[in-house]
Tab-separated table of N, CA and C in Angstrom:
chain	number	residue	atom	x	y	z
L	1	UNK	N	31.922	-68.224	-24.147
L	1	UNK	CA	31.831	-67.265	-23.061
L	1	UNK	C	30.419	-67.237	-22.480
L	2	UNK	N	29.336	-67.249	-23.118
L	2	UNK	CA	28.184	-67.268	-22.906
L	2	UNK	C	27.828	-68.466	-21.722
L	3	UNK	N	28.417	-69.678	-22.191
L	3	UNK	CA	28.237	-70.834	-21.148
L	3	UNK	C	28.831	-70.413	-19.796
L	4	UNK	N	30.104	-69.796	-19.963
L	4	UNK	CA	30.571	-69.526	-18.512
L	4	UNK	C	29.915	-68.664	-17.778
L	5	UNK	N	29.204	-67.621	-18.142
L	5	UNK	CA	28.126	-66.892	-17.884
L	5	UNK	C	27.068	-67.726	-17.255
L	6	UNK	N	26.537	-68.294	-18.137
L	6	UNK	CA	25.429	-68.786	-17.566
L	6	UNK	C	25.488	-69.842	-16.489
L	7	UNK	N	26.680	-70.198	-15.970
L	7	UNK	CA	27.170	-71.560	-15.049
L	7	UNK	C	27.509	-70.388	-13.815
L	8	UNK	N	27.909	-69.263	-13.893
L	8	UNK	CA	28.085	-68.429	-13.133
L	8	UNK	C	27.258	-67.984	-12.628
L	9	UNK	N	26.102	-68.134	-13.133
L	9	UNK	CA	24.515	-67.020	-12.956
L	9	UNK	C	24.162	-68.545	-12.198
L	10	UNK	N	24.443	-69.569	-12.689
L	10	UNK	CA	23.588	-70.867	-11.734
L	10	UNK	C	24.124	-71.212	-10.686
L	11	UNK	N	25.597	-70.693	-10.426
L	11	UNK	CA	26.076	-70.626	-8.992
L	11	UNK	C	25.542	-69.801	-8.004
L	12	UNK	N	25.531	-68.404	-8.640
L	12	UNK	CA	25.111	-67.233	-7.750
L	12	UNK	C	23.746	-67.438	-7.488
L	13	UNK	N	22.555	-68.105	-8.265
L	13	UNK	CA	21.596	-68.408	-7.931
L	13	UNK	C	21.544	-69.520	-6.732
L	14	UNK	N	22.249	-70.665	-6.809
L	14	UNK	CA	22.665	-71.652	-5.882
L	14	UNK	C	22.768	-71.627	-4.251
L	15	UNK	N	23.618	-70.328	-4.994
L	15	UNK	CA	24.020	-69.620	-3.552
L	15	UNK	C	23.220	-68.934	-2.732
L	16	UNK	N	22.447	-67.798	-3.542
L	16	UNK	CA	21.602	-67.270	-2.536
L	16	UNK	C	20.317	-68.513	-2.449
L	17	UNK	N	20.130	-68.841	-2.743
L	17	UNK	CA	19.089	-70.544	-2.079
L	17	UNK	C	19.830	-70.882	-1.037
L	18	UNK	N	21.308	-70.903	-0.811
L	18	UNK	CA	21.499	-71.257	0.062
L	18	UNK	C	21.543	-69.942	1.633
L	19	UNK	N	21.642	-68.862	1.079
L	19	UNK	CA	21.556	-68.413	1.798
L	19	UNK	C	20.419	-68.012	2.399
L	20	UNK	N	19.761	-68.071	1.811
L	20	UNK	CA	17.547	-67.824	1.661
L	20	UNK	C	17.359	-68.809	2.844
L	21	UNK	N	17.659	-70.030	2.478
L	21	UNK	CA	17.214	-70.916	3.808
L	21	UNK	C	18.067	-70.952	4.721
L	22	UNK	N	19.270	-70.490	4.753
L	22	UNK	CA	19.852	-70.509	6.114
L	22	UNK	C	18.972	-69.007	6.856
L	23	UNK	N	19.288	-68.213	5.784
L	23	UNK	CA	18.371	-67.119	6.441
L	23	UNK	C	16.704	-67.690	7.339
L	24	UNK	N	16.255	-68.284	6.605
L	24	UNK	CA	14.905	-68.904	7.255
L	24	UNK	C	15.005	-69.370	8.479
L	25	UNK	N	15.923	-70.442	7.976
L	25	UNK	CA	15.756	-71.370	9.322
L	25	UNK	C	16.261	-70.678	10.956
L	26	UNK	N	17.625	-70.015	10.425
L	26	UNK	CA	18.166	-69.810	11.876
L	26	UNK	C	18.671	-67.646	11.282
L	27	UNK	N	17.998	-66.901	11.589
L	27	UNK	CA	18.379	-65.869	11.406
L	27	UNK	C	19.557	-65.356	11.762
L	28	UNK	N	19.807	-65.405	12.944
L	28	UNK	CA	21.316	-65.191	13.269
L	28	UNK	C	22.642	-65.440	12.899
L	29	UNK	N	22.439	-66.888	12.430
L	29	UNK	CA	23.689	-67.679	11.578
L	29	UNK	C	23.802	-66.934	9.939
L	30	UNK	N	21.957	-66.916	9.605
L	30	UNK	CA	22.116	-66.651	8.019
L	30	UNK	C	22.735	-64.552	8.315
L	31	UNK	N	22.497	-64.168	8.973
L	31	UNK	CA	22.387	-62.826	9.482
L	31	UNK	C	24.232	-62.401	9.421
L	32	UNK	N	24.817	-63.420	10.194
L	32	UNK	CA	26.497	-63.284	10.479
L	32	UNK	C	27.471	-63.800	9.204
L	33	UNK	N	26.635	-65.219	8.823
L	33	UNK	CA	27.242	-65.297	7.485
L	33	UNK	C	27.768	-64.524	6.389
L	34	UNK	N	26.537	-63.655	6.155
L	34	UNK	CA	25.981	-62.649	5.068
L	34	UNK	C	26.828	-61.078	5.540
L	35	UNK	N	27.697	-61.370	7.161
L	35	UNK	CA	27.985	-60.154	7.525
L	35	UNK	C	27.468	-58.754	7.165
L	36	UNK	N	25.986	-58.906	7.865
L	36	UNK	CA	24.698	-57.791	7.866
L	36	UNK	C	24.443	-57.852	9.407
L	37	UNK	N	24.359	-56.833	9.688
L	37	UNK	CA	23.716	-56.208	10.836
L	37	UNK	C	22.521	-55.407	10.995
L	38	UNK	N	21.476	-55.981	11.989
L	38	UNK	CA	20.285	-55.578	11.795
L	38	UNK	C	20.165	-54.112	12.515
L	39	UNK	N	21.073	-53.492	12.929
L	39	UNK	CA	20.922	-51.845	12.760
L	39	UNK	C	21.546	-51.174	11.627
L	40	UNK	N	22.096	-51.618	10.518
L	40	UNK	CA	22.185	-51.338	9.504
L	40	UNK	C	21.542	-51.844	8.356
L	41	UNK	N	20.624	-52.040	8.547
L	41	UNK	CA	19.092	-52.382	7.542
L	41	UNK	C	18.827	-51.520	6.867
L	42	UNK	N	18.282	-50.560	7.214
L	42	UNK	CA	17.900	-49.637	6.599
L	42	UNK	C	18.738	-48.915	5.743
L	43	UNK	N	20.331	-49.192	6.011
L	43	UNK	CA	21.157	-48.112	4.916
L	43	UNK	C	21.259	-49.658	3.865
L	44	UNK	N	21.300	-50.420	4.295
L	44	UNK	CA	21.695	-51.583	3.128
L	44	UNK	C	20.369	-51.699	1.739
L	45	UNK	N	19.355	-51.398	2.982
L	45	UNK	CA	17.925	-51.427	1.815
L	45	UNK	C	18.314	-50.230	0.755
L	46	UNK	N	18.700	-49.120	1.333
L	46	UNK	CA	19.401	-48.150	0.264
L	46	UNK	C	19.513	-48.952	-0.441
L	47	UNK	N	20.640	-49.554	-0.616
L	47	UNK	CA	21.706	-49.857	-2.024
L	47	UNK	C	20.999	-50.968	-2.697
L	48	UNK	N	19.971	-51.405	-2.143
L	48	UNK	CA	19.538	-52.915	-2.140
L	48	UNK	C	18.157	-51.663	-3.677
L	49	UNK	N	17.545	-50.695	-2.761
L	49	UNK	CA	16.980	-50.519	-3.557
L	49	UNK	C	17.443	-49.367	-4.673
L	50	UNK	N	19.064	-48.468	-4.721
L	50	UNK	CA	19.475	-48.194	-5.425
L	50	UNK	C	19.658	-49.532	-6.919
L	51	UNK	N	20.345	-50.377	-6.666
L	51	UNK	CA	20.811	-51.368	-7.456
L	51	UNK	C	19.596	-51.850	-8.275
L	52	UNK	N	17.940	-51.934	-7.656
L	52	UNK	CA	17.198	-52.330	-8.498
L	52	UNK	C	16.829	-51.118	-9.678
L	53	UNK	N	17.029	-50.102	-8.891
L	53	UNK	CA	16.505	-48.951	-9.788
L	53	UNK	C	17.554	-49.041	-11.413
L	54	UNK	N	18.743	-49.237	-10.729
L	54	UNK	CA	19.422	-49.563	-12.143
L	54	UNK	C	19.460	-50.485	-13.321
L	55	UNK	N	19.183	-51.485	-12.654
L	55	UNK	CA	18.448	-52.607	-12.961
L	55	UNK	C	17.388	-52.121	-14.336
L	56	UNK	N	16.181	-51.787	-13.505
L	56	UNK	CA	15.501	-51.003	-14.244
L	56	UNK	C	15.652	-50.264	-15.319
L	57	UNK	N	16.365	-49.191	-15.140
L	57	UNK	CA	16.718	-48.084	-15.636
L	57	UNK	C	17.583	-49.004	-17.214
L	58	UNK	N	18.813	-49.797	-16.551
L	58	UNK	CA	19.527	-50.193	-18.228
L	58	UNK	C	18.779	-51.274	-19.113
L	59	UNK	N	17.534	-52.350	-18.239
L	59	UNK	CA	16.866	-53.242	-19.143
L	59	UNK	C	15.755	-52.269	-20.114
L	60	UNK	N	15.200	-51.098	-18.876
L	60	UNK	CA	14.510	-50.370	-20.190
L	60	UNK	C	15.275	-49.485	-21.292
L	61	UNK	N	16.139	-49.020	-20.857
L	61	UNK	CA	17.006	-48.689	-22.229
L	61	UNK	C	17.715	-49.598	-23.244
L	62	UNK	N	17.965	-50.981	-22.686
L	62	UNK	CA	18.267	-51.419	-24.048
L	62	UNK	C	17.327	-52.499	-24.451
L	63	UNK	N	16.176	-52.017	-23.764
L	63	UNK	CA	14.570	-52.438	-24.379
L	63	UNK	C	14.533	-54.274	-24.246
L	64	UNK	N	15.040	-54.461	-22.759
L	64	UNK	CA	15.193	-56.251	-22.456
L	64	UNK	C	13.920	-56.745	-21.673
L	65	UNK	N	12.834	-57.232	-22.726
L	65	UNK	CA	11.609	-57.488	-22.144
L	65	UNK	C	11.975	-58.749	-21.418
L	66	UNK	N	12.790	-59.279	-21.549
L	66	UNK	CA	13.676	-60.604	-20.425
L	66	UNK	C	13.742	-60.270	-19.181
L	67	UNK	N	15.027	-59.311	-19.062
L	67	UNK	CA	15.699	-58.727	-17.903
L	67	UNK	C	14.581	-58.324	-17.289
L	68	UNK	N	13.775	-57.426	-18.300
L	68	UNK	CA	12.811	-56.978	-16.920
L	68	UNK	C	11.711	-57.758	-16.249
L	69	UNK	N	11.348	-58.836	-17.180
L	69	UNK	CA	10.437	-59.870	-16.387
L	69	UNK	C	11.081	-60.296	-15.380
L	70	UNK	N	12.374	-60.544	-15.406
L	70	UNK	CA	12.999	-61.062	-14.488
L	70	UNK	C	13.129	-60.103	-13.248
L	71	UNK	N	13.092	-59.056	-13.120
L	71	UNK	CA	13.164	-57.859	-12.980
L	71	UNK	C	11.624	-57.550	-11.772
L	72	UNK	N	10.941	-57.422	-12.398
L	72	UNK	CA	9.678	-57.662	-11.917
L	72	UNK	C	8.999	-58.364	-11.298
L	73	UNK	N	9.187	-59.829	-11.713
L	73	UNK	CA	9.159	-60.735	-10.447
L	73	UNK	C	9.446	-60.310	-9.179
L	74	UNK	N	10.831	-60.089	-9.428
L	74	UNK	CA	11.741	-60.430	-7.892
L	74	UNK	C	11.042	-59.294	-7.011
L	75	UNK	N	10.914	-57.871	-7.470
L	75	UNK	CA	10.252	-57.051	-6.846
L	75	UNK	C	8.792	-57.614	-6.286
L	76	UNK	N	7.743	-58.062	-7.348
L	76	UNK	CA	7.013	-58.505	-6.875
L	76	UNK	C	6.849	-59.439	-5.701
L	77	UNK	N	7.945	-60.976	-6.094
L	77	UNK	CA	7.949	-61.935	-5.039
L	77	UNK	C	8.744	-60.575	-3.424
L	78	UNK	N	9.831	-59.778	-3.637
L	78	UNK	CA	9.758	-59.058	-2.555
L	78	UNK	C	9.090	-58.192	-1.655
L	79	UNK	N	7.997	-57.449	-2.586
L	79	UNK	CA	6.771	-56.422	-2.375
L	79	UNK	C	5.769	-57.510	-1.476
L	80	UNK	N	5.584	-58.637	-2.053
L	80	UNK	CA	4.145	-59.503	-1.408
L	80	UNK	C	4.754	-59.977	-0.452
L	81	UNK	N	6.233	-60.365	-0.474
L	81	UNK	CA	6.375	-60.979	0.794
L	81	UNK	C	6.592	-60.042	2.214
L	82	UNK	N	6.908	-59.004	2.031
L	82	UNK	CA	6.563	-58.030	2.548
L	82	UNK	C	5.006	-57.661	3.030
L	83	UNK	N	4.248	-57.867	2.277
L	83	UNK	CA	2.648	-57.300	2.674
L	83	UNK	C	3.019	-58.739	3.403
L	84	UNK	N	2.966	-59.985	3.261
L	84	UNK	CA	2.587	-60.934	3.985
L	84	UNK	C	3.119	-60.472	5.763
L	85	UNK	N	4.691	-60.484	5.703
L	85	UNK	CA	5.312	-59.990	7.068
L	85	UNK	C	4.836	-58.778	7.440
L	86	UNK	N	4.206	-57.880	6.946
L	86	UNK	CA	3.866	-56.419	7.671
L	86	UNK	C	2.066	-57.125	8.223
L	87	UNK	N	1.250	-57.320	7.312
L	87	UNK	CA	-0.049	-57.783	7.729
L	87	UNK	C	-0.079	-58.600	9.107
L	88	UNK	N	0.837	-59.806	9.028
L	88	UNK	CA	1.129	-60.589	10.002
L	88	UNK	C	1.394	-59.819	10.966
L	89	UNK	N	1.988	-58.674	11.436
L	89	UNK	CA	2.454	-58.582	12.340
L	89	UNK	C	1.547	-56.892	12.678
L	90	UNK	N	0.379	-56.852	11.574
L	90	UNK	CA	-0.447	-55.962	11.994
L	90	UNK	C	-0.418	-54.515	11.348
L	91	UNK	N	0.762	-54.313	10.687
L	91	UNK	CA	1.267	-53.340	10.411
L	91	UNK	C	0.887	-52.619	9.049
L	92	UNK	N	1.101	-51.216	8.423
L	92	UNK	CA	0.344	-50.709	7.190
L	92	UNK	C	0.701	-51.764	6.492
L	93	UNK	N	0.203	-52.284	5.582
L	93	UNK	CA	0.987	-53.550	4.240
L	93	UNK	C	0.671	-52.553	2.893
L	94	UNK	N	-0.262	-52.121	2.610
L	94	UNK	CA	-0.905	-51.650	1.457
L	94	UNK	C	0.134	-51.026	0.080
L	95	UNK	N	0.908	-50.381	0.690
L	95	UNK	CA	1.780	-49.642	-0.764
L	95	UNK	C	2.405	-50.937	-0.824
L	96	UNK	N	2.743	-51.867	-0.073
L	96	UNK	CA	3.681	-52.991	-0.164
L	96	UNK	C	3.033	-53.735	-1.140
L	97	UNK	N	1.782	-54.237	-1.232
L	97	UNK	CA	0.565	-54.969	-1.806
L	97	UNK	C	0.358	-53.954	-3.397
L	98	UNK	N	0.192	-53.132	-3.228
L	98	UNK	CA	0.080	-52.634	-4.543
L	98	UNK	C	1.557	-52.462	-5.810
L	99	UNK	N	2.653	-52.113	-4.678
L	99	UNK	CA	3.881	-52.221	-5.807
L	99	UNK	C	3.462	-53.897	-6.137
L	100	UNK	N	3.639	-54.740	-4.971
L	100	UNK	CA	3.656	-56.099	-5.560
L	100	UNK	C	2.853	-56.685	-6.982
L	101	UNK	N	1.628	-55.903	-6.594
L	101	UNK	CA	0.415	-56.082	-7.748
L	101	UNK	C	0.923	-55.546	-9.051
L	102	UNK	N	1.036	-54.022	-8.883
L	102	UNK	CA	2.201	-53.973	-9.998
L	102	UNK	C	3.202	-54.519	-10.505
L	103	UNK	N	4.163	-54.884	-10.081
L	103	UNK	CA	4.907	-55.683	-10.696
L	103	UNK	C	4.702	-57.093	-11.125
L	104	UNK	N	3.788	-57.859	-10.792
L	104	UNK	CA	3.149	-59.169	-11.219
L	104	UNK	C	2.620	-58.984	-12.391
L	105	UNK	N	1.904	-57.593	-12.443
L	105	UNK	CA	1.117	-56.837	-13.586
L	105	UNK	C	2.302	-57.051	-14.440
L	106	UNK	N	2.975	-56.251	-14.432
L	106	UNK	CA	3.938	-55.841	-14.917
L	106	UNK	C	5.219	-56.954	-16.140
L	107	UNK	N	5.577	-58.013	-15.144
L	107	UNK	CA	6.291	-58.897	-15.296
L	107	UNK	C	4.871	-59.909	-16.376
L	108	UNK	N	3.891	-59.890	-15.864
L	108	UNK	CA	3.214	-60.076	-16.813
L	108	UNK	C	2.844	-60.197	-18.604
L	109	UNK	N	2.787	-58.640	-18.553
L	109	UNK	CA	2.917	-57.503	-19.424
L	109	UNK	C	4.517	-57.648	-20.429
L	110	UNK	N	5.289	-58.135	-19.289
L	110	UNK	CA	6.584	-58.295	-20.548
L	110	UNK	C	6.450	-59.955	-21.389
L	111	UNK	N	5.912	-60.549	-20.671
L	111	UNK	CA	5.783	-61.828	-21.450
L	111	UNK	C	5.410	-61.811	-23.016
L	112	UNK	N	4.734	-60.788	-22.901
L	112	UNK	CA	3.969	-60.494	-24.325
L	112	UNK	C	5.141	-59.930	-25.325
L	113	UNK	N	5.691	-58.986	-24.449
L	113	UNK	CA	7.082	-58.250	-25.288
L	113	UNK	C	8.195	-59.224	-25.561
L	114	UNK	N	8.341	-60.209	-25.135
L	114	UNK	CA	9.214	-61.271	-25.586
L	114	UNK	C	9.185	-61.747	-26.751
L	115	UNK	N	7.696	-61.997	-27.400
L	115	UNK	CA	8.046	-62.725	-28.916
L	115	UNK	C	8.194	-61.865	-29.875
Protein backbone atom coordinates (compact mmCIF):
# COMPACT_ATOMS: atom_id res chain seq x y z
CA UNK A 1 0.00 0.00 0.00
CA UNK A 2 2.72 2.29 0.82
CA UNK A 3 4.12 1.99 -2.88
CA UNK A 4 0.76 2.94 -4.26
CA UNK A 5 0.92 5.92 -2.17
CA UNK A 6 3.94 6.98 -3.04
CA UNK A 7 3.37 6.52 -7.11
CA UNK A 8 0.28 8.57 -6.35
CA UNK A 9 2.14 11.42 -4.56
CA UNK A 10 4.62 11.22 -7.87
CA UNK A 11 1.71 11.71 -10.11
CA UNK A 12 0.12 14.54 -8.25
CA UNK A 13 3.51 16.04 -8.08
CA UNK A 14 3.87 15.47 -12.01
CA UNK A 15 0.94 17.09 -12.42
CA UNK A 16 1.12 20.20 -10.79
CA UNK A 17 4.73 20.68 -12.79
CA UNK A 18 2.61 20.40 -15.31
CA UNK A 19 0.39 22.73 -14.42
CA UNK A 20 3.15 25.29 -12.89
CA UNK A 21 4.45 25.68 -16.42
CA UNK A 22 1.47 25.85 -18.30
CA UNK A 23 0.58 28.36 -15.71
CA UNK A 24 3.95 30.26 -16.64
CA UNK A 25 4.03 30.15 -19.97
CA UNK A 26 0.49 31.10 -21.13
CA UNK A 27 -1.74 32.27 -18.06
CA UNK A 28 -4.96 32.07 -19.54
CA UNK A 29 -4.81 28.46 -20.82
CA UNK A 30 -3.04 27.39 -17.36
CA UNK A 31 -5.88 29.81 -15.65
CA UNK A 32 -9.06 27.84 -17.67
CA UNK A 33 -7.52 24.51 -17.35
CA UNK A 34 -7.28 24.70 -13.56
CA UNK A 35 -11.01 26.21 -13.89
CA UNK A 36 -9.96 29.39 -11.59
CA UNK A 37 -11.07 32.67 -12.14
CA UNK A 38 -9.13 35.64 -11.45
CA UNK A 39 -12.04 37.46 -9.57
CA UNK A 40 -12.23 34.68 -7.41
CA UNK A 41 -8.66 34.76 -6.09
CA UNK A 42 -9.00 35.96 -3.21
CA UNK A 43 -11.79 33.48 -1.85
CA UNK A 44 -9.65 30.50 -3.30
CA UNK A 45 -6.46 31.93 -1.37
CA UNK A 46 -8.93 31.33 1.60
CA UNK A 47 -8.97 27.68 1.29
CA UNK A 48 -5.56 27.64 -0.27
CA UNK A 49 -4.51 29.19 3.02
CA UNK A 50 -7.11 27.37 5.26
CA UNK A 51 -5.68 23.87 3.98
CA UNK A 52 -2.05 24.92 4.89
CA UNK A 53 -3.02 25.85 8.32
CA UNK A 54 -4.13 22.23 8.68
CA UNK A 55 -1.40 21.00 7.28
CA UNK A 56 0.34 22.55 10.01
CA UNK A 57 -1.78 22.07 12.70
CA UNK A 58 -1.88 17.74 12.17
CA UNK A 59 2.16 17.45 11.26
CA UNK A 60 2.66 19.33 14.59
CA UNK A 61 0.48 17.13 16.49
CA UNK A 62 1.66 14.00 15.41
CA UNK A 63 5.14 15.57 15.83
CA UNK A 64 6.20 14.94 11.70
CA UNK A 65 9.52 16.79 11.52
CA UNK A 66 9.16 15.45 7.65
CA UNK A 67 5.74 16.74 6.83
CA UNK A 68 6.63 19.86 8.17
CA UNK A 69 9.89 20.46 6.36
CA UNK A 70 8.01 19.73 3.62
CA UNK A 71 5.58 21.99 4.89
CA UNK A 72 7.77 24.89 5.22
CA UNK A 73 9.43 24.94 2.20
CA UNK A 74 6.47 25.27 0.09
CA UNK A 75 5.35 28.27 2.20
CA UNK A 76 8.64 29.60 2.01
CA UNK A 77 9.27 28.88 -1.88
CA UNK A 78 5.47 30.68 -1.90
CA UNK A 79 6.19 33.69 0.62
CA UNK A 80 9.61 34.65 -1.55
CA UNK A 81 8.04 34.22 -4.60
CA UNK A 82 5.66 36.52 -3.69
CA UNK A 83 8.18 39.26 -2.25
CA UNK A 84 9.85 38.70 -5.69
CA UNK A 85 6.25 39.56 -7.72
CA UNK A 86 5.14 42.32 -5.19
CA UNK A 87 8.86 44.14 -5.21
CA UNK A 88 8.81 43.84 -9.00
CA UNK A 89 5.92 45.47 -9.42
CA UNK A 90 6.75 48.06 -6.59
CA UNK A 91 4.48 47.03 -4.12
CA UNK A 92 4.74 46.46 0.10
CA UNK A 93 6.81 42.88 -0.17
CA UNK A 94 8.07 42.89 3.48
CA UNK A 95 5.62 40.58 5.68
CA UNK A 96 5.88 38.47 2.41
CA UNK A 97 9.89 38.40 2.86
CA UNK A 98 9.83 37.78 6.44
CA UNK A 99 7.12 34.80 6.59
CA UNK A 100 9.40 33.51 3.72
CA UNK A 101 12.56 33.96 5.98
CA UNK A 102 10.74 32.21 8.50
CA UNK A 103 9.88 29.41 7.05
CA UNK A 104 13.35 28.66 5.34
CA UNK A 105 14.34 29.22 9.07
CA UNK A 106 12.07 27.03 9.93
CA UNK A 107 12.13 24.10 7.40
CA UNK A 108 15.63 24.42 8.33
CA UNK A 109 15.24 23.86 11.94
CA UNK A 110 13.27 20.57 11.18
CA UNK A 111 16.17 18.97 9.45
CA UNK A 112 17.72 18.64 12.73
CA UNK A 113 14.40 17.04 14.18
CA UNK A 114 14.59 14.31 11.67
CA UNK A 115 17.38 12.13 13.10
Amino acid sequence: MATLVNWFGWLLALAMIGVTVLLALNKQSGLKLIQHRIEMLPQAMLVRYAGLTVLAVVASWFGAPRVLFGLLIAIAVISLGDTYIYRRAGHPFWLHLAIGGAAAFGAFLSLFAMN
